[in-house]
CSV table of C-alpha atoms and ligand atoms in Angstrom, one decimal:
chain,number,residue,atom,x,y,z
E,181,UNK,CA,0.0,0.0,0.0
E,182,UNK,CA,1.3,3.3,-0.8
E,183,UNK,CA,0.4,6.5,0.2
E,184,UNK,CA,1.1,10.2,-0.5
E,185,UNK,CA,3.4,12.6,-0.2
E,186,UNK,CA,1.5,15.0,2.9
E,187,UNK,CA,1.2,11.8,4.5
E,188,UNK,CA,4.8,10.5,4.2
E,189,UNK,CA,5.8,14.1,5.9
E,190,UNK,CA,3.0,13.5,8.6
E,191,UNK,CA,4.8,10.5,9.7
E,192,UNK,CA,8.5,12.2,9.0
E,193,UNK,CA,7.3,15.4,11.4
E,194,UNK,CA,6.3,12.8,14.5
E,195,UNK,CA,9.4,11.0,14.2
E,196,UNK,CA,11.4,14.1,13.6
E,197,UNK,CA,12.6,14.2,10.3
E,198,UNK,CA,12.7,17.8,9.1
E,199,UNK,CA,10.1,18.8,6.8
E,200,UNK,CA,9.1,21.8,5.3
E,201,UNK,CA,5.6,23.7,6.1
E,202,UNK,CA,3.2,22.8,3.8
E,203,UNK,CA,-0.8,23.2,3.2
E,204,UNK,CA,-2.9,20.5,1.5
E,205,UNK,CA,-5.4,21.7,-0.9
E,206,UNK,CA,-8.1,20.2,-3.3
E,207,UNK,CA,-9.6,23.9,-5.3
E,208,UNK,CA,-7.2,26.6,-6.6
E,209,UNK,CA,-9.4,29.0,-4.1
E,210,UNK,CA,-7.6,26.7,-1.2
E,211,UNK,CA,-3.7,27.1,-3.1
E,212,UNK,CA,-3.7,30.9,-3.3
E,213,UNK,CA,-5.1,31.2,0.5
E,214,UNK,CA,-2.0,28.8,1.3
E,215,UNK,CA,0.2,31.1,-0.3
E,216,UNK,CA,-0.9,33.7,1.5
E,217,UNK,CA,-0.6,31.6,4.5
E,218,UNK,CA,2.6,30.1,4.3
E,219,UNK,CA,3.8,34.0,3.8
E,220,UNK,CA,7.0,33.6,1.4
E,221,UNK,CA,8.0,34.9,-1.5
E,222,UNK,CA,8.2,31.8,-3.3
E,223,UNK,CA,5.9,28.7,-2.9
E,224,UNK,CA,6.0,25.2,-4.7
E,225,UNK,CA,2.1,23.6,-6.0
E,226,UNK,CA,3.1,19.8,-6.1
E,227,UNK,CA,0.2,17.3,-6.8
E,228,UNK,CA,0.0,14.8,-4.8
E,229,UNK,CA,-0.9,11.5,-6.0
E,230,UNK,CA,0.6,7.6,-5.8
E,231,UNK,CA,3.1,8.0,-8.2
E,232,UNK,CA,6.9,9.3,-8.3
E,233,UNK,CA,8.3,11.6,-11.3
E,234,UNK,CA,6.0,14.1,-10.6
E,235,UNK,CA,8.4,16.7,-11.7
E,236,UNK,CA,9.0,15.4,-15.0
E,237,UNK,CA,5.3,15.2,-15.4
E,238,UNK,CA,4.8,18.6,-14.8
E,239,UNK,CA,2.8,17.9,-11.4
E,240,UNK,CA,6.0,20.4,-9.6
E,241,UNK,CA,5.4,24.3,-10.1
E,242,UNK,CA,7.5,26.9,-8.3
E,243,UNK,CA,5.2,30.2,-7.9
E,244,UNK,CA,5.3,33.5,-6.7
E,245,UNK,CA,2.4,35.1,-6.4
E,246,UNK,CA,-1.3,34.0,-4.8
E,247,UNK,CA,-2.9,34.1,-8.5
E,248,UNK,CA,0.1,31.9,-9.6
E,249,UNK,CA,-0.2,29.4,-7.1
E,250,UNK,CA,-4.0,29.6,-7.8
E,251,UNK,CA,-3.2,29.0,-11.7
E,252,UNK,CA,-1.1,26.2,-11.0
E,253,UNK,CA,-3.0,24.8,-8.7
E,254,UNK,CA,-5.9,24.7,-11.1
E,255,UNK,CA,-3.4,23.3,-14.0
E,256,UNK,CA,-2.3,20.5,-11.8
E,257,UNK,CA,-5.6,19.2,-9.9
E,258,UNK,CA,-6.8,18.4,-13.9
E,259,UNK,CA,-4.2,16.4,-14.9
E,260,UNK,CA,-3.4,12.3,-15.0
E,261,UNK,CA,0.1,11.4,-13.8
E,262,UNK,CA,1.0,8.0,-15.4
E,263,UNK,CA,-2.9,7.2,-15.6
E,264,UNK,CA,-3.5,8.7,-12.5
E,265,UNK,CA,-6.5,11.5,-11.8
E,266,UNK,CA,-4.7,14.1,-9.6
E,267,UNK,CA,-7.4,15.4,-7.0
E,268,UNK,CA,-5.0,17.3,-4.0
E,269,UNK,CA,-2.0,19.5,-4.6
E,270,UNK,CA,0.5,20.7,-1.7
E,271,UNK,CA,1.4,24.6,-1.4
E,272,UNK,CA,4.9,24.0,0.4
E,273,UNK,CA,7.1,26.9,1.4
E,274,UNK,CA,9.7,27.0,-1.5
E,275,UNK,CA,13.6,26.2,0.1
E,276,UNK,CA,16.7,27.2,-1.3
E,277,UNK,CA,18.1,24.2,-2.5
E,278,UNK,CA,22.3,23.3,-2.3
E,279,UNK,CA,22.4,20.3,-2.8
E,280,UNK,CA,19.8,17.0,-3.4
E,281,UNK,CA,20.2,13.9,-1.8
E,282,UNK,CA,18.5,10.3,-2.1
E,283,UNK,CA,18.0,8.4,0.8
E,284,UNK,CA,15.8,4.9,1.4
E,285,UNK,CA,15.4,2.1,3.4
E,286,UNK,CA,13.8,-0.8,1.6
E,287,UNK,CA,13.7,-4.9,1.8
E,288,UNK,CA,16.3,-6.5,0.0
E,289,UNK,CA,15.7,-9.6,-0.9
E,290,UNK,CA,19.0,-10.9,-1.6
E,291,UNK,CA,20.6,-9.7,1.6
E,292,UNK,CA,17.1,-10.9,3.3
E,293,UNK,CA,17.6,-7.9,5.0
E,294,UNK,CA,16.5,-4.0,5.6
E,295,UNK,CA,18.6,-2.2,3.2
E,296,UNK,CA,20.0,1.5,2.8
E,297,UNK,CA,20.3,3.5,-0.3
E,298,UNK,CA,22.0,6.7,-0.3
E,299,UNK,CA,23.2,9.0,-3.3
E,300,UNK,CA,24.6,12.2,-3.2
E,301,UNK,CA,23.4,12.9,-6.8
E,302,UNK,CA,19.5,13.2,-5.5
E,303,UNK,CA,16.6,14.4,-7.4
E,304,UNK,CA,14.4,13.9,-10.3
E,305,UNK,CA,17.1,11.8,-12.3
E,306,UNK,CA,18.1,9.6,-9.6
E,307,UNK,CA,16.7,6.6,-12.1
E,308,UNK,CA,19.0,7.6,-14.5
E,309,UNK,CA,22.0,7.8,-11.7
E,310,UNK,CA,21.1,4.0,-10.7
E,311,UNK,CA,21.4,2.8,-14.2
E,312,UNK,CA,24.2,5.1,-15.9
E,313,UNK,CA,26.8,4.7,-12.2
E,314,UNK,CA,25.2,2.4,-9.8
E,315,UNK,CA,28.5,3.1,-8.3
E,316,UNK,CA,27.4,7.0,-7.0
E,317,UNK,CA,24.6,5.1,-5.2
E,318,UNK,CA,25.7,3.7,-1.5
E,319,UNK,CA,23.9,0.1,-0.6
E,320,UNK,CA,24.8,-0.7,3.6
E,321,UNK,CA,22.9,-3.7,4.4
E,322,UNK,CA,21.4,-3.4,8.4
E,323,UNK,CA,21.3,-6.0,10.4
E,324,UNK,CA,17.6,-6.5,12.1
E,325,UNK,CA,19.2,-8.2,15.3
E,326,UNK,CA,21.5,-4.8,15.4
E,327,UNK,CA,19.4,-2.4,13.9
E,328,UNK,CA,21.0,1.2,13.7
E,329,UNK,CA,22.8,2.4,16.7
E,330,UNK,CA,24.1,5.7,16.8
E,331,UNK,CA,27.7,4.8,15.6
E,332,UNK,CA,26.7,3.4,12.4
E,333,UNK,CA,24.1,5.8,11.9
E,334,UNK,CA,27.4,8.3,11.9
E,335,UNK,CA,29.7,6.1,9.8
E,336,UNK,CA,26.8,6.1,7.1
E,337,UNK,CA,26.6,9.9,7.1
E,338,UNK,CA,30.2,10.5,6.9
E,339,UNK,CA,29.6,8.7,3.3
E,340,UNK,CA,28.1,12.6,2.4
E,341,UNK,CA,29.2,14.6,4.9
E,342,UNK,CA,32.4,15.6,6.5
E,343,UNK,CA,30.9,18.6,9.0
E,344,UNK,CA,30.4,17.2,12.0
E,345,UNK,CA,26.8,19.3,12.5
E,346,UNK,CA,25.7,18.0,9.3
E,347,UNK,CA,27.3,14.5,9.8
E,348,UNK,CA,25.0,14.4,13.1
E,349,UNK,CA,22.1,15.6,11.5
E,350,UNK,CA,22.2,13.3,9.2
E,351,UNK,CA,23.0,10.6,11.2
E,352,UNK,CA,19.8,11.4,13.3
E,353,UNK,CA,17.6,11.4,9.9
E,354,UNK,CA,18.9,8.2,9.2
E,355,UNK,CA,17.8,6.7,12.4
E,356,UNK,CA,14.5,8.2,12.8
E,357,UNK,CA,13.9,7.3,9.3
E,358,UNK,CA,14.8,3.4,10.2
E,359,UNK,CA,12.5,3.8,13.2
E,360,UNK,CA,9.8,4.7,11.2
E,361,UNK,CA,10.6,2.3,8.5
E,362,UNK,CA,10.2,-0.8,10.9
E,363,UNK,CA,7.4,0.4,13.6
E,364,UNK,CA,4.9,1.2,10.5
E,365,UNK,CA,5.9,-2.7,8.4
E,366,UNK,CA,6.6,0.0,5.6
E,367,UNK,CA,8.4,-2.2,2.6
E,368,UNK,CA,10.0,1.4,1.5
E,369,UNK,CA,10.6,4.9,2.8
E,370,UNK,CA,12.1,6.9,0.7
E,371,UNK,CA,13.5,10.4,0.6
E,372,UNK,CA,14.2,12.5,-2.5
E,373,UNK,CA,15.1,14.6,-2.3
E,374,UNK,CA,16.6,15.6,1.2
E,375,UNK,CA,18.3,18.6,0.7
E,376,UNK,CA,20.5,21.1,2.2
E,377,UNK,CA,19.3,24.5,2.3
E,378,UNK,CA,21.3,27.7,2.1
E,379,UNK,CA,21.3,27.7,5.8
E,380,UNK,CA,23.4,24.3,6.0
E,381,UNK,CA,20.1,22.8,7.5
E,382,UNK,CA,19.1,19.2,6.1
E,383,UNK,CA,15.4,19.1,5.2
E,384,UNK,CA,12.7,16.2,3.4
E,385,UNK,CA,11.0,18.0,0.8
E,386,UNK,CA,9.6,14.7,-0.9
E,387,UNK,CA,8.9,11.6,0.8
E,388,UNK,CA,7.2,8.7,-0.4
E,389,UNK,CA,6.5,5.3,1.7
E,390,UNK,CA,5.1,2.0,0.7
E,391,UNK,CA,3.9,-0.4,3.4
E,392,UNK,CA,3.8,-4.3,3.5
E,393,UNK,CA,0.1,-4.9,2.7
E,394,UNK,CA,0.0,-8.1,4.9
E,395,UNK,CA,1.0,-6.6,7.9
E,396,UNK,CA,-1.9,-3.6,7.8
E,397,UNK,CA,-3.7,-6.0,10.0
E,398,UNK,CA,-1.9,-4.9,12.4
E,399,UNK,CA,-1.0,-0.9,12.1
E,400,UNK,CA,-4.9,0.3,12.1
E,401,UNK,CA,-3.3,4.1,11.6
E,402,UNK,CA,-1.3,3.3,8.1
E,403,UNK,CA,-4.7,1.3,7.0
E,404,UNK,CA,-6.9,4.7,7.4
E,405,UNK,CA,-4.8,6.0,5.1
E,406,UNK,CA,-5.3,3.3,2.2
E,407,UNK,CA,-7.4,5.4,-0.9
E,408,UNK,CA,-7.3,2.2,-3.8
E,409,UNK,CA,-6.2,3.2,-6.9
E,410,UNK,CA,-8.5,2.2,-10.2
E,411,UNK,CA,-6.4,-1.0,-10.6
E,412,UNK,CA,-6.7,-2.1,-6.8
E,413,UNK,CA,-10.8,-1.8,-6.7
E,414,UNK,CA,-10.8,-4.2,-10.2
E,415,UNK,CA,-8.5,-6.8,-8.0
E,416,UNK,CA,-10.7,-6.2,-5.0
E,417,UNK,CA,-13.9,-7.1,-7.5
E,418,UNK,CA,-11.8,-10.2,-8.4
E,419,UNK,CA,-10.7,-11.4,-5.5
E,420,UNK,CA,-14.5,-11.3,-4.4
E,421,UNK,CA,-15.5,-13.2,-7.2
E,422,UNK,CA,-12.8,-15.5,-6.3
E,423,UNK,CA,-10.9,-15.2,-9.3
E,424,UNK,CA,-7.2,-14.8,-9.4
E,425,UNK,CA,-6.9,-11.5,-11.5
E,426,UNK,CA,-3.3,-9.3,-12.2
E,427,UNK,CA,-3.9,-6.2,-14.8
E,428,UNK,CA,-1.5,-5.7,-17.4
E,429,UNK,CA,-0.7,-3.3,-20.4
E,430,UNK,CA,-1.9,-5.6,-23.3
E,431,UNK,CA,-5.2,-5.8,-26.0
E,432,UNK,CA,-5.8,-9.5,-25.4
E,433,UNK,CA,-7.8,-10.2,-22.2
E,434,UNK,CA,-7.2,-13.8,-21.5
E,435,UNK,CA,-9.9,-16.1,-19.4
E,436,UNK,CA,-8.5,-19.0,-18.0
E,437,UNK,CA,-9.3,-22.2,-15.5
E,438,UNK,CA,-6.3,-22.7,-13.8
E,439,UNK,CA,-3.0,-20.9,-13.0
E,440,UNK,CA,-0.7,-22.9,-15.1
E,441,UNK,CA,-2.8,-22.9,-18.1
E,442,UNK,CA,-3.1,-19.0,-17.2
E,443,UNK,CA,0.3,-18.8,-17.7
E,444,UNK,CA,0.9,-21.0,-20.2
E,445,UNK,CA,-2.0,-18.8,-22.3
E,446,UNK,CA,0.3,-15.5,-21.7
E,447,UNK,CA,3.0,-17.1,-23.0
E,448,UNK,CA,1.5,-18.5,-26.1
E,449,UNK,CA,0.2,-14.6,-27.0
E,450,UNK,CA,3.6,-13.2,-26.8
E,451,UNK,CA,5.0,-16.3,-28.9
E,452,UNK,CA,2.0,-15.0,-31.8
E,453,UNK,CA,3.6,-11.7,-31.1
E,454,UNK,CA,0.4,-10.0,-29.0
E,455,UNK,CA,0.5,-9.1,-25.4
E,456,UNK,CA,-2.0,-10.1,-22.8
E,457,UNK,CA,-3.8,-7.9,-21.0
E,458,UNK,CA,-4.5,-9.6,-17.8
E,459,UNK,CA,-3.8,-12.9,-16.1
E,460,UNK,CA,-6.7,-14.2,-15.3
E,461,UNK,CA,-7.7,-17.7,-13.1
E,462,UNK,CA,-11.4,-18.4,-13.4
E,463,UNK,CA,-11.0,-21.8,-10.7
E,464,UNK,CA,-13.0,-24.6,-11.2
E,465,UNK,CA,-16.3,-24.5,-12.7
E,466,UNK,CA,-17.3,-22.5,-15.7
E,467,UNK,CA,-21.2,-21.8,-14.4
E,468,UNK,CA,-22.8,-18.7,-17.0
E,469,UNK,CA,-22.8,-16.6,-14.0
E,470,UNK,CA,-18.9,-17.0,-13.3
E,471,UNK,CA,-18.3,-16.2,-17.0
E,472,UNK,CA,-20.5,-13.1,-16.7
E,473,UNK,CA,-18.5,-11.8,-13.6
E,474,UNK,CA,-15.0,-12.5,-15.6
E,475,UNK,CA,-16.0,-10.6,-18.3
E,476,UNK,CA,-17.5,-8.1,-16.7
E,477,UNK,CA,-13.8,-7.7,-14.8
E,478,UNK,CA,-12.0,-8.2,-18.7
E,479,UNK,CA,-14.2,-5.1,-19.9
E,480,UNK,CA,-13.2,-2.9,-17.0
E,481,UNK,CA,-9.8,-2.7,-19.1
E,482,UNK,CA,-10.6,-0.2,-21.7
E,483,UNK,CA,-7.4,-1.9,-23.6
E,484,UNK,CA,-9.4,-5.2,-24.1
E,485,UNK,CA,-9.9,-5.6,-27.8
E,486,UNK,CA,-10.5,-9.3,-27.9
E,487,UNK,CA,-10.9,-11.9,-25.7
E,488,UNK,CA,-9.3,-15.5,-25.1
E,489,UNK,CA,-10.9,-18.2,-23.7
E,490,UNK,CA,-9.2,-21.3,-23.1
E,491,UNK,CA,-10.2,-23.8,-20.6
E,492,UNK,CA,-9.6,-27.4,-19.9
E,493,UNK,CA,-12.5,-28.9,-18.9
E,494,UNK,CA,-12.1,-32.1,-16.5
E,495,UNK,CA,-14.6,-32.6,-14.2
E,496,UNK,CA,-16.8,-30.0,-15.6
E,497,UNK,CA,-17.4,-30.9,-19.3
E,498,UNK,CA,-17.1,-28.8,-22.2
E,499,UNK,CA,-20.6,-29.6,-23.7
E,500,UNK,CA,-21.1,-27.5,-19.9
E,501,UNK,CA,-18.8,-25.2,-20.2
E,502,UNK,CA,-20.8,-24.0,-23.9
E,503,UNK,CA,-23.7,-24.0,-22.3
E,504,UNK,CA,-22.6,-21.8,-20.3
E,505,UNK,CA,-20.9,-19.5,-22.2
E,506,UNK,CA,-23.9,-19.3,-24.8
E,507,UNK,CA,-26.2,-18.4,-21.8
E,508,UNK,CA,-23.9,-15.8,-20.4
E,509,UNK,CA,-23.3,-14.0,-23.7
E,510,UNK,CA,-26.7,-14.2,-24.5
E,511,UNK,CA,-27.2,-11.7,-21.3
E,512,UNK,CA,-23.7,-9.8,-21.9
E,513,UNK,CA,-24.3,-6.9,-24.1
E,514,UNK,CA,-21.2,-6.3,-26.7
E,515,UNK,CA,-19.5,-7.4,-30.0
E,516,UNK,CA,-16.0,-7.7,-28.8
E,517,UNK,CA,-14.7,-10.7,-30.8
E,518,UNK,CA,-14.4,-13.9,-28.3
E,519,UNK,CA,-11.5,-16.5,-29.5
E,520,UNK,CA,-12.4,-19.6,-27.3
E,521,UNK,CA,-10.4,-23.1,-26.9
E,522,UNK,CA,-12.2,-26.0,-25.5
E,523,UNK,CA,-10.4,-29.3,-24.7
E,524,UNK,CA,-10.6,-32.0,-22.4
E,525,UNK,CA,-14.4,-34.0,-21.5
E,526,UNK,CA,-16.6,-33.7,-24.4
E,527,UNK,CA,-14.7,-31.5,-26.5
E,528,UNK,CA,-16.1,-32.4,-29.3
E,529,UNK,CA,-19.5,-31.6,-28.2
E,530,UNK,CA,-18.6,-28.8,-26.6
E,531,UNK,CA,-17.0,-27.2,-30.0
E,532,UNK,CA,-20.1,-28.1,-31.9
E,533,UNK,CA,-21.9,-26.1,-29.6
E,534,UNK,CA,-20.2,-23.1,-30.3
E,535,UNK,CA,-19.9,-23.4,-34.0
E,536,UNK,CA,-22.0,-20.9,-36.0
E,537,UNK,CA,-22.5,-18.6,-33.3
E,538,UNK,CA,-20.7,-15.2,-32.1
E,539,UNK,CA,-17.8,-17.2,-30.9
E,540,UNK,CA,-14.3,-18.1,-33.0
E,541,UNK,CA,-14.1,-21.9,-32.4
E,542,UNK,CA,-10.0,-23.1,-32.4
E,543,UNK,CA,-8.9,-26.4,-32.2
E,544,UNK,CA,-5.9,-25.7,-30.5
E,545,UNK,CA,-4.0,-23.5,-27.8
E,546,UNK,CA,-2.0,-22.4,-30.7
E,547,UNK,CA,-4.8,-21.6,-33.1
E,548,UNK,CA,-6.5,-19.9,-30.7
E,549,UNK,CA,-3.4,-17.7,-29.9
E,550,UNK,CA,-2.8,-17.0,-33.5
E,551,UNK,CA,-6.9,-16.1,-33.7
E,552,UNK,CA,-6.6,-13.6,-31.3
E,553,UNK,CA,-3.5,-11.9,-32.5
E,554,UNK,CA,-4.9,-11.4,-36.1
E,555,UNK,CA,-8.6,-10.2,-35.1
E,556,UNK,CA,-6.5,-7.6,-33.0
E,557,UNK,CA,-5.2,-6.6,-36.7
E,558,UNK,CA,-8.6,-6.4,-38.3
E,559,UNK,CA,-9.8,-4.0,-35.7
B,721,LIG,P1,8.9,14.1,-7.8
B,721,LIG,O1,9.3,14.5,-9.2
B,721,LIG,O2,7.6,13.4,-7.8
B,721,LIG,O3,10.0,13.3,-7.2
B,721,LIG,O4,8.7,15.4,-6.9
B,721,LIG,P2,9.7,16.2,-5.9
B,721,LIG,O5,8.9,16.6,-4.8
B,721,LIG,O6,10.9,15.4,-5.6
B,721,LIG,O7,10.1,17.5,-6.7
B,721,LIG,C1,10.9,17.4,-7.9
B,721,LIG,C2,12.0,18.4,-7.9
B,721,LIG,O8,11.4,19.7,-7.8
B,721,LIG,C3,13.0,18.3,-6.8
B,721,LIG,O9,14.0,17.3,-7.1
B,721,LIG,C4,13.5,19.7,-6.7
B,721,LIG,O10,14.6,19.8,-7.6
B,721,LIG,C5,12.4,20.5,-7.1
B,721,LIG,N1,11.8,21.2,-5.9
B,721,LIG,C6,10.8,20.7,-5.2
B,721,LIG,N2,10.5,21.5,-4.1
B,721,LIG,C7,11.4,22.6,-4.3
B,721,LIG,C8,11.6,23.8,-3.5
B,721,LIG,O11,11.0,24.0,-2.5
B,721,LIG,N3,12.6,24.6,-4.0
B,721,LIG,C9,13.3,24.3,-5.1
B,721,LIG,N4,14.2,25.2,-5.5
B,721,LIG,N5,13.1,23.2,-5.8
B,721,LIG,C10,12.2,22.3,-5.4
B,722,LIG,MN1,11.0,13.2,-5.5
């Protein structure tokens, strides 16, 4: 679970991680009154929504007046950041920035421990830093029986500072970041940039925090904050319908009984050279309402252009499993084209079925794939 940025500093402020003043607002009436509030010369409008690069995105705005802030604001709370619908902005005091810094505490799997990351070349390119010299970006491993005790708290620091104010301040951040990091089962806390102001003060003026989603049972204050993204409330729906259900980027929306065959049905479209647009397990029986609820979840994806059906029918037969679908496309209202692959019980039966009607009958896993593929070329 993630959440946003004015949370993130919420958290930083109580465990006393320097942040800078800042005003949450959802109407541009609400930014310019912030401005006015906040009192400087020069504010920052930042949307805030549960995605990073921001800045690149145009989501970041340095302003100078109330009717700027107000502009911006306005600008920013209509636009979609990688999908998403931004609906709050931040007015934060604007800081004179020295330097940028990137610093994180995240699981590392290899290690099977609590890692820290720390650049000295923070800010919006620190993607590019990690790829181009992964050698600018510091990795100390923590051990969980040891945690981190003042003394390596300072050792770390020294890797950016040699001022012994700063390297204390730093090495204070750094352990009241871990704190928060392992009290809240976050899975990432990550700061960047923290900067150091004209002042020589060290400040967070972006935070960003991820939490372990199977631990929220247990930290009722992180859960409060959980607002479910488009994606999430479609895997809520499946999960209810007890489907197995992962979005992805594709045209072909598959419909599958049985993970392995689920797979296998992914793999098979990116052999024909299409790209799936979900994995999806269906489970057991293939009853008209079940197929009416899958579908229903494959048409949420405005990306679905066809549909895939492939399912092995064992206990429950094909010559079923038609049924079925005939009855529950007879109630679902659309002319998407439907590839579908029957085999196992009463295939035979099962295919004849379907012959003549909406439905593109293949004979085989491959066929089907290659079906699919091309009427995605005739649309
Ligand atoms: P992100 O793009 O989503 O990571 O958003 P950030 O909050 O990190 O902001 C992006 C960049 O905007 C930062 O790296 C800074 O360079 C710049 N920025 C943000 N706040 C301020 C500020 O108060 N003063 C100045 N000078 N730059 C800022
Ligand atoms: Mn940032």
């Amino acid at each position: 679970m993630k959440i946003h940025e004015y949370q993130a500093k919420e958290f930083f402020s109580t465990y006393n991680i320097p942040v800078e003043k800042y005003v949450l607002c959802k109407h541009p009436d609400e930014a310019s009154a912030a401005y006015r509030q906040l009192g400087r010369a020069k504010a920052v409008v930042k949307a805030q929504v549960l995605t990073g690069g921001r800045g690149k995105a145009g989501g970041v705005k340095l302003v100078s007046s109330e009717a700027e802030a107000s502009w911006h604001a306005q600008a920013i709370l209509g636009m979609l950041i990688k999908r998403l619908p931004v609906t709050k902005v931040i007015v934060s005091e604007a800081v004179a920035i020295v330097s940028e810094y990137y610093v994180s505490f995240a699981i590392d799997r290899n290690t099977r421990s609590v890692i820290l990351m720390m650049s000295v070349e923070g800010g919006m390119d620190i993607e590019e830093v990690a790829k181009l010299s992964p050698e600018k970006i510091h990795r100390f491993s923590i051990d969980p029986l040891v945690g981190l005790p003042a003394y390596q708290a300072r050792r770390f620091a020294f890797a950016f500072f040699t001022q012994m104010g700063q390297v204390d301040q730093m090495a204070g951040i750094l352990q009241n970041l871990y704190n928060l990091f392992i009290d809240k089962d976050a899975s990432l806390v990550e700061i960047n940039p923290l900067v150091r102001t004209d002042n020589g003060s060290l400040l967070a003026i972006d935070g960003k925090m991820t939490f372990d989603d199977n631990a929220l049972y247990r930290q009722p204050q992180v859960s409060l904050l959980a607002e479910l993204t488009e994606d999430e409330q479609t895997e809520g729906y499946a999960r209810e319908k007890g489907f197995s259900y992962v979005r992805m980027d594709g045209e072909i929306g598959c419909m599958v009984n049985g993970a392995g065959l689920a797979m296998t049905t992914m793999d098979m479209i990116k052999l024909y050279g299409g790209n799936p647009a979900n994995f999806l397990d269906i489970g057991g029986s293939s009853k008209p309402q079940k197929v009416i609820d899958a579908m229903t979840l494959l048409l949420k994806d405005p990306n679905v252009k066809v549909v895939l059906i492939n399912i092995f029918g064992g206990i429950t037969r094909c010559d079923d499993v038609a049924t079925g679908l005939l009855d529950a496309f007879n109630r679902i209202q659309n002319d998407i084209p439907v590839v579908v692959r029957l085999t196992g019980t009463n295939e035979k039966e099962g295919c004849n079925l379907l012959r003549g009607t909406r439905f593109k009958v293949a004979e085989s896993m491959g066929e089907a794939t290659r079906m699919a593929v091309e009427s995605l070329h005739q649309h």
